[in-house]
Amino acid sequence: MKNFVLNLIFMFAVLSPAISQTGSLDTYFSKYQDDETFTVVNISSSMFAAIAGLESDSIDPEAKAILDNITGMKILTKQSNGETYFNEVLNLIKSKGLEEMMSIKEKGANMRIYGKSDGSKYLKEVVLLRGDKDNFVLMQVQGKLSIEQLSQLSRTLNN
Amino acid sequence: MNYHQVFNDEVFPLSDKLYRFSLSIVRKNDIAEDVVQEILIKVWEKREDWKNWRNMDAMLFTMTKNLSLDKLKNKNNQLYTIPEGYDTESDSAGPVQRVISRDVERIIDKAIATLNEVQRMVIHLRDVEGYTYQEIADKTDLTMAQVKVNLHRGRLELRKKLQNQL
Amino acid sequence: MENKDLDILVQKYVEAQTTPEEELVLKSALTERKDEYDDLQALFGYFSQQKSIKTPQFVNPAFQESTPVKRKVISMQWVAAAAAIAIMVVAFFYFNQSNAVTSADTFTDPQLAAENALKALEILSSEINRGQSIAADQLKEFENLNKYLNIF
């Protein structure tokens, strides 16, 4: 019995990276997914797989390189009550094993960026949280990500 | 224990009363709002302890009192402060029906501001919310005697100040 | 009510010796006399107004989950058996190459999805840059301060 279970657990450990790709804040996103006062965007891993298969002429190569390494993206926005939801997420995030990488607090506007390492120098998850009186943004990106690559992106796309 | 049910039936509905209570101490809408929101979260996080609490109501008010006093202390670095009064008219929540004029309200606001926090909070709990002396003692973690003394002193002071101006 | 009795009641009130019922009596007695105890009249009016102050919307931290989670004590044998079954189910799905999808894709067209994903990444990117430049500015200020101090 013990051997049997151990063997199965080993097989599970080998198989699981291919299957479990849940983001830290998935339940939070599903909480508001049917709420019409929110804008919800969900792009699944299968969609990103399809994106990877697109003709690369239409997209900038640096951007495409980043996209190829993304396995999931969820975005939640609302045009009011930013501070309330900002705080709601802040409290939730404490228990999710995400590391705070950046935090800007300006008059009435708050921004945080969190990351979760995959063991190497890459991040397997990046979360952006923004809230001010008129705006709330929560973005969860999964994959094999690097902050340097991401920060380069806006310079690339705006040239 | 069904934590959700208890929270939704007994804790969350008290938010408004806790807000007004905190406001009587801190006298600023945004601080009172922060206090109550923090208390709600703190209480929910401590749900494993609830079974040990003798009186949920009293505990909520006492926690609100302590956090309000902390915020007051931090904000001004003085224990007893004399704030100017509530937020500006556009911010302050006006009552649905006016019994006294805005001017009189302002005069009374200023007078109340000169009382210390303990006097303000017992007057609020008795004269605004209508709790009994025992209930006030439980909610503020004071003895009945202390409640009455503060109530007496507060009311006396208020009358003195108002008799000059009204 | 006699004037004398009213005076006594007021005195009792100030000394915090009144019962809630007596306070009610006091309030109604005062409303009958318009010109006496103006300060108390105003005070009682004030208190009644305070009761109906508008309060903000609070966020309820206890999420409304459809069914509350019940904790049960389970023996290890059952845990092992449940784990074994769960693993077999997962292996089944793996070999069938089907992905468990929790929520619906917003886009059906990959090109559109890519464009929107890039827009989002652009926002993320500019926020990262904002953070990095603020940090860089602060570092520069710190270095400048050091240089200034080192002159002395």
Short mmCIF file of N, CA, C and O in Angstrom, two decimals, chain A residues 1 4-5 8-9 11-12 15 18-19 26 28 31 33 40-48 50-51 54 58-59 63 66-67 70 73-75 84 88 92 102 104 106 111 113 126 128 130 139 141 147 150-155 157-158, chain C residues 57-61 63-64 77 80-81 83-88 90-91 93-95 98-132 134:
data_model
loop_
_atom_site.label_atom_id
_atom_site.label_comp_id
_atom_site.label_asym_id
_atom_site.label_seq_id
_atom_site.Cartn_x
_atom_site.Cartn_y
_atom_site.Cartn_z
N MET A 1 0.84 -1.20 0.00
CA MET A 1 0.00 0.00 0.00
C MET A 1 0.88 1.26 0.00
O MET A 1 0.71 2.16 -0.80
N PHE A 4 2.79 1.64 -3.29
CA PHE A 4 1.85 2.03 -4.34
C PHE A 4 1.60 3.53 -4.30
O PHE A 4 1.69 4.23 -5.31
N VAL A 5 1.29 4.00 -3.09
CA VAL A 5 0.98 5.43 -2.96
C VAL A 5 2.20 6.28 -3.29
O VAL A 5 2.12 7.29 -3.99
N LEU A 8 2.69 6.50 -7.00
CA LEU A 8 1.72 7.41 -7.61
C LEU A 8 2.07 8.86 -7.32
O LEU A 8 1.91 9.73 -8.17
N ILE A 9 2.52 9.13 -6.11
CA ILE A 9 2.88 10.51 -5.75
C ILE A 9 4.05 10.97 -6.62
O ILE A 9 4.08 12.11 -7.09
N MET A 11 4.76 9.95 -9.63
CA MET A 11 4.23 10.19 -10.96
C MET A 11 3.49 11.53 -10.99
O MET A 11 3.60 12.31 -11.93
N PHE A 12 2.75 11.79 -9.93
CA PHE A 12 2.02 13.04 -9.81
C PHE A 12 2.97 14.23 -9.84
O PHE A 12 2.73 15.24 -10.52
N LEU A 15 4.09 14.81 -13.30
CA LEU A 15 3.05 15.28 -14.20
C LEU A 15 2.53 16.68 -13.85
O LEU A 15 2.11 17.42 -14.72
N ALA A 18 2.78 20.18 -15.70
CA ALA A 18 2.07 20.32 -16.97
C ALA A 18 0.61 20.66 -16.76
O ALA A 18 -0.06 21.12 -17.66
N ILE A 19 0.10 20.40 -15.59
CA ILE A 19 -1.34 20.55 -15.40
C ILE A 19 -1.71 21.75 -14.53
O ILE A 19 -2.46 22.62 -14.95
N ASP A 26 -6.57 33.67 -8.51
CA ASP A 26 -7.66 33.18 -9.35
C ASP A 26 -9.03 33.28 -8.68
O ASP A 26 -10.00 33.67 -9.31
N TYR A 28 -10.03 35.35 -6.47
CA TYR A 28 -10.45 36.75 -6.40
C TYR A 28 -11.04 37.18 -7.73
O TYR A 28 -12.06 37.86 -7.78
N LYS A 31 -14.43 35.83 -8.24
CA LYS A 31 -15.43 36.47 -7.39
C LYS A 31 -16.16 37.58 -8.14
O LYS A 31 -17.36 37.77 -7.98
N GLN A 33 -16.14 38.01 -11.53
CA GLN A 33 -16.20 37.81 -12.97
C GLN A 33 -17.57 38.07 -13.54
O GLN A 33 -17.70 38.48 -14.68
N VAL A 40 -13.64 42.52 -16.95
CA VAL A 40 -12.83 41.32 -16.70
C VAL A 40 -12.22 40.85 -18.01
O VAL A 40 -12.91 40.75 -19.02
N VAL A 41 -10.93 40.58 -17.98
CA VAL A 41 -10.28 40.00 -19.17
C VAL A 41 -9.57 38.73 -18.73
O VAL A 41 -8.86 38.73 -17.73
N ASN A 42 -9.81 37.66 -19.47
CA ASN A 42 -9.13 36.42 -19.16
C ASN A 42 -8.56 35.82 -20.44
O ASN A 42 -9.29 35.64 -21.42
N ILE A 43 -7.25 35.60 -20.43
CA ILE A 43 -6.63 34.96 -21.59
C ILE A 43 -5.96 33.70 -21.07
O ILE A 43 -5.02 33.75 -20.27
N SER A 44 -6.44 32.56 -21.55
CA SER A 44 -5.99 31.28 -20.99
C SER A 44 -4.70 30.79 -21.65
O SER A 44 -4.24 31.35 -22.64
N SER A 45 -4.18 29.70 -21.10
CA SER A 45 -2.94 29.15 -21.64
C SER A 45 -3.14 28.63 -23.05
O SER A 45 -2.23 28.74 -23.90
N SER A 46 -4.31 28.09 -23.34
CA SER A 46 -4.53 27.60 -24.70
C SER A 46 -4.56 28.76 -25.68
O SER A 46 -4.08 28.64 -26.82
N MET A 47 -5.09 29.91 -25.24
CA MET A 47 -5.09 31.08 -26.13
C MET A 47 -3.67 31.54 -26.37
O MET A 47 -3.30 31.91 -27.49
N PHE A 48 -2.85 31.53 -25.31
CA PHE A 48 -1.45 31.95 -25.49
C PHE A 48 -0.70 30.97 -26.39
O PHE A 48 0.20 31.35 -27.13
N ALA A 50 -2.12 29.49 -28.88
CA ALA A 50 -2.55 29.91 -30.22
C ALA A 50 -1.81 31.16 -30.66
O ALA A 50 -1.43 31.30 -31.82
N ILE A 51 -1.59 32.08 -29.70
CA ILE A 51 -0.86 33.31 -30.02
C ILE A 51 0.56 32.98 -30.47
O ILE A 51 1.09 33.57 -31.42
N LEU A 54 0.91 32.32 -34.06
CA LEU A 54 0.57 33.35 -35.06
C LEU A 54 1.77 33.69 -35.93
O LEU A 54 2.92 33.54 -35.52
N SER A 58 3.16 40.27 -37.74
CA SER A 58 2.24 41.29 -37.24
C SER A 58 2.66 41.85 -35.89
O SER A 58 2.17 42.88 -35.45
N ILE A 59 3.58 41.16 -35.21
CA ILE A 59 3.95 41.64 -33.87
C ILE A 59 5.46 41.84 -33.77
O ILE A 59 6.24 41.06 -34.30
N ALA A 63 8.34 41.90 -28.46
CA ALA A 63 7.05 41.69 -27.81
C ALA A 63 6.64 40.24 -27.94
O ALA A 63 6.15 39.63 -26.99
N ILE A 66 8.26 37.93 -25.46
CA ILE A 66 7.63 37.95 -24.14
C ILE A 66 6.34 37.15 -24.17
O ILE A 66 6.07 36.32 -23.29
N LEU A 67 5.52 37.40 -25.20
CA LEU A 67 4.24 36.70 -25.30
C LEU A 67 4.43 35.18 -25.32
O LEU A 67 3.65 34.44 -24.72
N ILE A 70 4.44 33.64 -21.95
CA ILE A 70 3.32 33.85 -21.03
C ILE A 70 2.33 32.70 -21.17
O ILE A 70 2.04 32.26 -22.27
N MET A 73 -3.12 35.20 -18.43
CA MET A 73 -3.25 36.60 -18.04
C MET A 73 -4.68 36.87 -17.61
O MET A 73 -5.63 36.46 -18.28
N LYS A 74 -4.82 37.56 -16.48
CA LYS A 74 -6.15 37.93 -16.01
C LYS A 74 -6.09 39.40 -15.62
O LYS A 74 -5.14 39.84 -14.99
N ILE A 75 -7.14 40.15 -16.01
CA ILE A 75 -7.17 41.55 -15.66
C ILE A 75 -8.55 41.91 -15.11
O ILE A 75 -9.56 41.43 -15.62
N THR A 84 -10.99 51.03 -2.09
CA THR A 84 -11.62 49.91 -1.39
C THR A 84 -11.08 48.58 -1.90
O THR A 84 -10.66 47.72 -1.12
N GLU A 88 -8.75 45.62 -0.39
CA GLU A 88 -9.25 44.26 -0.33
C GLU A 88 -8.18 43.29 -0.83
O GLU A 88 -7.91 42.26 -0.22
N LEU A 92 -5.70 40.27 0.97
CA LEU A 92 -5.71 38.92 0.46
C LEU A 92 -4.31 38.47 0.11
O LEU A 92 -3.91 37.33 0.36
N MET A 102 7.70 46.28 -5.87
CA MET A 102 7.69 47.72 -6.07
C MET A 102 6.46 48.29 -5.43
O MET A 102 5.40 47.67 -5.44
N ILE A 104 4.53 52.22 -4.99
CA ILE A 104 4.53 53.67 -5.10
C ILE A 104 3.27 54.18 -4.45
O ILE A 104 2.17 53.71 -4.74
N GLU A 106 1.35 57.68 -3.95
CA GLU A 106 1.31 59.12 -4.18
C GLU A 106 -0.02 59.62 -3.69
O GLU A 106 -0.87 58.83 -3.33
N MET A 111 0.21 52.08 -5.97
CA MET A 111 0.56 51.05 -6.95
C MET A 111 1.51 50.06 -6.31
O MET A 111 2.40 50.44 -5.56
N ILE A 113 3.66 46.24 -7.19
CA ILE A 113 3.96 45.14 -8.12
C ILE A 113 4.52 43.98 -7.29
O ILE A 113 5.41 44.17 -6.45
N VAL A 126 3.59 37.52 -12.07
CA VAL A 126 3.75 38.94 -11.74
C VAL A 126 2.35 39.51 -11.55
O VAL A 126 1.44 39.24 -12.32
N LEU A 128 0.15 43.13 -10.84
CA LEU A 128 0.14 44.58 -10.74
C LEU A 128 -1.15 44.98 -10.05
O LEU A 128 -2.23 44.51 -10.41
N ARG A 130 -3.27 48.44 -8.76
CA ARG A 130 -3.32 49.90 -8.74
C ARG A 130 -4.66 50.35 -8.21
O ARG A 130 -5.69 49.79 -8.57
N MET A 139 -3.87 43.06 -12.24
CA MET A 139 -3.41 42.27 -13.38
C MET A 139 -2.56 41.13 -12.88
O MET A 139 -1.66 41.34 -12.07
N VAL A 141 -0.20 38.02 -14.32
CA VAL A 141 0.42 37.44 -15.50
C VAL A 141 1.25 36.24 -15.06
O VAL A 141 2.03 36.32 -14.11
N ILE A 147 11.65 40.89 -15.14
CA ILE A 147 11.33 42.31 -14.97
C ILE A 147 12.09 43.17 -15.98
O ILE A 147 11.53 44.13 -16.51
N LEU A 150 10.34 42.98 -19.25
CA LEU A 150 9.08 43.69 -19.17
C LEU A 150 9.30 45.20 -19.18
O LEU A 150 8.55 45.94 -19.81
N SER A 151 10.32 45.67 -18.50
CA SER A 151 10.50 47.12 -18.44
C SER A 151 10.99 47.64 -19.79
O SER A 151 10.68 48.76 -20.18
N GLN A 152 11.71 46.79 -20.53
CA GLN A 152 12.15 47.17 -21.88
C GLN A 152 10.97 47.37 -22.82
O GLN A 152 11.01 48.19 -23.73
N LEU A 153 9.94 46.59 -22.60
CA LEU A 153 8.83 46.51 -23.54
C LEU A 153 8.23 47.87 -23.89
O LEU A 153 7.99 48.16 -25.06
N SER A 154 8.00 48.72 -22.90
CA SER A 154 7.31 49.97 -23.23
C SER A 154 8.20 50.85 -24.08
O SER A 154 7.72 51.60 -24.93
N ARG A 155 9.51 50.76 -23.86
CA ARG A 155 10.42 51.55 -24.71
C ARG A 155 10.40 51.02 -26.13
O ARG A 155 10.39 51.78 -27.09
N LEU A 157 7.92 49.32 -27.65
CA LEU A 157 6.64 49.53 -28.34
C LEU A 157 6.42 51.00 -28.66
O LEU A 157 5.63 51.33 -29.53
N ASN A 158 7.09 51.89 -27.97
CA ASN A 158 6.84 53.31 -28.21
C ASN A 158 7.86 53.95 -29.10
O ASN A 158 7.90 55.17 -29.22
N GLN C 57 -19.70 53.00 2.87
CA GLN C 57 -19.85 51.57 2.57
C GLN C 57 -18.61 50.84 3.03
O GLN C 57 -17.51 51.26 2.70
N PHE C 58 -18.78 49.78 3.77
CA PHE C 58 -17.62 49.03 4.21
C PHE C 58 -17.50 47.73 3.43
O PHE C 58 -18.49 47.16 3.00
N VAL C 59 -16.27 47.29 3.26
CA VAL C 59 -16.04 46.02 2.58
C VAL C 59 -16.15 44.90 3.58
O VAL C 59 -15.56 44.96 4.66
N ASN C 60 -16.91 43.88 3.26
CA ASN C 60 -17.08 42.76 4.17
C ASN C 60 -15.96 41.74 3.91
O ASN C 60 -15.94 41.12 2.86
N PRO C 61 -15.05 41.57 4.86
CA PRO C 61 -13.92 40.68 4.60
C PRO C 61 -14.31 39.21 4.54
O PRO C 61 -13.56 38.39 4.03
N PHE C 63 -15.80 36.85 2.67
CA PHE C 63 -16.33 36.69 1.32
C PHE C 63 -17.57 35.83 1.36
O PHE C 63 -17.62 34.86 2.09
N GLN C 64 -18.56 36.18 0.51
CA GLN C 64 -19.76 35.36 0.50
C GLN C 64 -19.51 34.11 -0.31
O GLN C 64 -19.77 34.06 -1.50
N GLN C 77 -5.28 6.74 6.51
CA GLN C 77 -5.61 5.72 5.49
C GLN C 77 -6.46 6.33 4.40
O GLN C 77 -6.22 6.16 3.22
N ALA C 80 -4.48 8.73 2.22
CA ALA C 80 -3.68 8.02 1.22
C ALA C 80 -4.56 7.54 0.08
O ALA C 80 -4.22 7.70 -1.09
N ALA C 81 -5.69 6.95 0.44
CA ALA C 81 -6.60 6.43 -0.59
C ALA C 81 -7.10 7.57 -1.46
O ALA C 81 -7.11 7.47 -2.69
N ALA C 83 -5.70 10.43 -2.01
CA ALA C 83 -4.58 10.94 -2.81
C ALA C 83 -4.37 10.04 -4.02
O ALA C 83 -4.18 10.51 -5.14
N ALA C 84 -4.40 8.74 -3.77
CA ALA C 84 -4.19 7.80 -4.87
C ALA C 84 -5.24 7.99 -5.96
O ALA C 84 -4.93 8.03 -7.15
N ILE C 85 -6.48 8.12 -5.54
CA ILE C 85 -7.57 8.30 -6.51
C ILE C 85 -7.40 9.61 -7.26
O ILE C 85 -7.54 9.66 -8.48
N ALA C 86 -7.08 10.67 -6.52
CA ALA C 86 -6.91 11.99 -7.14
C ALA C 86 -5.81 11.93 -8.20
O ALA C 86 -5.95 12.46 -9.29
N ILE C 87 -4.72 11.24 -7.87
CA ILE C 87 -3.59 11.14 -8.81
C ILE C 87 -4.01 10.40 -10.06
O ILE C 87 -3.66 10.78 -11.18
N MET C 88 -4.80 9.35 -9.88
CA MET C 88 -5.23 8.59 -11.05
C MET C 88 -6.12 9.43 -11.94
O MET C 88 -6.02 9.38 -13.17
N VAL C 90 -6.05 12.70 -12.22
CA VAL C 90 -5.18 13.69 -12.87
C VAL C 90 -4.41 13.04 -14.03
O VAL C 90 -4.32 13.61 -15.11
N ALA C 91 -3.89 11.85 -13.80
CA ALA C 91 -3.14 11.14 -14.84
C ALA C 91 -4.04 10.88 -16.04
O ALA C 91 -3.63 11.03 -17.19
N PHE C 93 -6.59 12.68 -17.00
CA PHE C 93 -6.76 13.92 -17.76
C PHE C 93 -5.49 14.28 -18.52
O PHE C 93 -5.55 14.80 -19.62
N TYR C 94 -4.36 14.00 -17.91
CA TYR C 94 -3.10 14.33 -18.58
C TYR C 94 -2.97 13.54 -19.88
O TYR C 94 -2.66 14.10 -20.93
N PHE C 95 -3.26 12.27 -19.77
CA PHE C 95 -3.12 11.46 -20.97
C PHE C 95 -4.17 11.78 -22.00
O PHE C 95 -4.03 11.47 -23.18
N SER C 98 -6.50 17.11 -21.91
CA SER C 98 -7.50 18.17 -21.79
C SER C 98 -7.14 19.07 -20.61
O SER C 98 -6.67 18.61 -19.58
N ASN C 99 -7.31 20.35 -20.79
CA ASN C 99 -6.96 21.30 -19.75
C ASN C 99 -8.17 21.71 -18.93
O ASN C 99 -9.20 22.02 -19.48
N ALA C 100 -8.03 21.72 -17.62
CA ALA C 100 -9.14 22.19 -16.77
C ALA C 100 -9.15 23.71 -16.85
O ALA C 100 -8.19 24.37 -16.46
N VAL C 101 -10.22 24.24 -17.38
CA VAL C 101 -10.29 25.70 -17.53
C VAL C 101 -11.26 26.26 -16.50
O VAL C 101 -12.38 25.80 -16.37
N THR C 102 -10.82 27.18 -15.70
CA THR C 102 -11.70 27.70 -14.65
C THR C 102 -12.60 28.83 -15.12
O THR C 102 -13.72 28.97 -14.70
N SER C 103 -12.10 29.67 -16.01
CA SER C 103 -13.00 30.72 -16.48
C SER C 103 -12.86 30.91 -17.98
O SER C 103 -11.85 30.57 -18.58
N ALA C 104 -13.89 31.46 -18.60
CA ALA C 104 -13.96 31.55 -20.05
C ALA C 104 -12.99 32.59 -20.61
O ALA C 104 -12.81 33.66 -20.03
N ASP C 105 -12.40 32.26 -21.74
CA ASP C 105 -11.52 33.19 -22.45
C ASP C 105 -12.33 34.39 -22.91
O ASP C 105 -13.42 34.25 -23.45
N THR C 106 -11.76 35.58 -22.75
CA THR C 106 -12.46 36.79 -23.17
C THR C 106 -12.48 36.92 -24.69
O THR C 106 -13.41 37.49 -25.25
N PHE C 107 -11.42 36.44 -25.33
CA PHE C 107 -11.30 36.59 -26.78
C PHE C 107 -11.34 35.24 -27.47
O PHE C 107 -10.91 34.24 -26.92
N THR C 108 -11.87 35.23 -28.68
CA THR C 108 -11.84 33.98 -29.45
C THR C 108 -10.80 34.05 -30.55
O THR C 108 -10.37 33.03 -31.06
N ASP C 109 -10.40 35.28 -30.90
CA ASP C 109 -9.43 35.44 -31.98
C ASP C 109 -8.03 35.68 -31.40
O ASP C 109 -7.82 36.66 -30.68
N PRO C 110 -7.07 34.82 -31.70
CA PRO C 110 -5.73 34.97 -31.11
C PRO C 110 -5.08 36.31 -31.43
O PRO C 110 -4.38 36.87 -30.59
N GLN C 111 -5.33 36.86 -32.61
CA GLN C 111 -4.73 38.13 -32.97
C GLN C 111 -5.22 39.23 -32.03
O GLN C 111 -4.45 40.04 -31.51
N LEU C 112 -6.51 39.23 -31.82
CA LEU C 112 -7.12 40.22 -30.92
C LEU C 112 -6.61 40.02 -29.50
O LEU C 112 -6.29 40.98 -28.79
N ALA C 113 -6.53 38.75 -29.11
CA ALA C 113 -6.04 38.44 -27.76
C ALA C 113 -4.62 38.95 -27.60
O ALA C 113 -4.27 39.56 -26.59
N ALA C 114 -3.80 38.73 -28.65
CA ALA C 114 -2.40 39.17 -28.60
C ALA C 114 -2.34 40.69 -28.46
O ALA C 114 -1.56 41.22 -27.65
N GLU C 115 -3.15 41.39 -29.24
CA GLU C 115 -3.13 42.86 -29.18
C GLU C 115 -3.48 43.36 -27.79
O GLU C 115 -2.84 44.25 -27.23
N ASN C 116 -4.53 42.76 -27.22
CA ASN C 116 -4.94 43.18 -25.89
C ASN C 116 -3.93 42.80 -24.82
O ASN C 116 -3.70 43.56 -23.88
N ALA C 117 -3.35 41.63 -24.98
CA ALA C 117 -2.32 41.21 -24.02
C ALA C 117 -1.16 42.19 -24.05
O ALA C 117 -0.63 42.59 -23.01
N LEU C 118 -0.79 42.62 -25.27
CA LEU C 118 0.31 43.57 -25.39
C LEU C 118 -0.03 44.91 -24.76
O LEU C 118 0.80 45.53 -24.10
N LYS C 119 -1.27 45.34 -24.96
CA LYS C 119 -1.69 46.61 -24.34
C LYS C 119 -1.52 46.51 -22.83
O LYS C 119 -1.02 47.42 -22.17
N ALA C 120 -1.95 45.40 -22.29
CA ALA C 120 -1.86 45.21 -20.84
C ALA C 120 -0.40 45.18 -20.41
O ALA C 120 -0.03 45.81 -19.41
N LEU C 121 0.42 44.47 -21.17
CA LEU C 121 1.84 44.39 -20.81
C LEU C 121 2.51 45.75 -20.89
O LEU C 121 3.42 46.06 -20.12
N GLU C 122 2.01 46.58 -21.83
CA GLU C 122 2.56 47.91 -21.93
C GLU C 122 2.30 48.71 -20.66
O GLU C 122 3.15 49.45 -20.16
N ILE C 123 1.08 48.56 -20.14
CA ILE C 123 0.73 49.23 -18.90
C ILE C 123 1.63 48.73 -17.77
O ILE C 123 2.20 49.51 -17.01
N LEU C 124 1.77 47.42 -17.70
CA LEU C 124 2.61 46.82 -16.68
C LEU C 124 4.03 47.36 -16.81
O LEU C 124 4.67 47.76 -15.83
N SER C 125 4.50 47.41 -18.06
CA SER C 125 5.85 47.88 -18.32
C SER C 125 6.04 49.31 -17.87
O SER C 125 7.05 49.66 -17.24
N SER C 126 5.08 50.19 -18.19
CA SER C 126 5.28 51.59 -17.81
C SER C 126 5.20 51.77 -16.30
O SER C 126 5.89 52.63 -15.74
N GLU C 127 4.42 50.96 -15.64
CA GLU C 127 4.39 51.04 -14.18
C GLU C 127 5.72 50.63 -13.59
O GLU C 127 6.22 51.23 -12.65
N ILE C 128 6.31 49.57 -14.18
CA ILE C 128 7.63 49.11 -13.71
C ILE C 128 8.64 50.24 -13.90
O ILE C 128 9.44 50.54 -13.01
N ASN C 129 8.58 50.87 -15.07
CA ASN C 129 9.53 51.95 -15.34
C ASN C 129 9.35 53.11 -14.39
O ASN C 129 10.31 53.70 -13.91
N ARG C 130 8.09 53.41 -14.09
CA ARG C 130 7.80 54.50 -13.17
C ARG C 130 8.45 54.20 -11.82
O ARG C 130 9.11 55.04 -11.23
N GLY C 131 8.27 52.96 -11.37
CA GLY C 131 8.85 52.55 -10.09
C GLY C 131 10.36 52.65 -10.12
O GLY C 131 10.99 53.16 -9.20
N GLN C 132 10.94 52.17 -11.23
CA GLN C 132 12.39 52.17 -11.31
C GLN C 132 12.95 53.58 -11.38
O GLN C 132 13.98 53.87 -10.79
N ILE C 134 11.59 56.34 -10.16
CA ILE C 134 11.46 56.99 -8.85
C ILE C 134 12.57 56.50 -7.94
O ILE C 134 13.19 57.28 -7.22
#
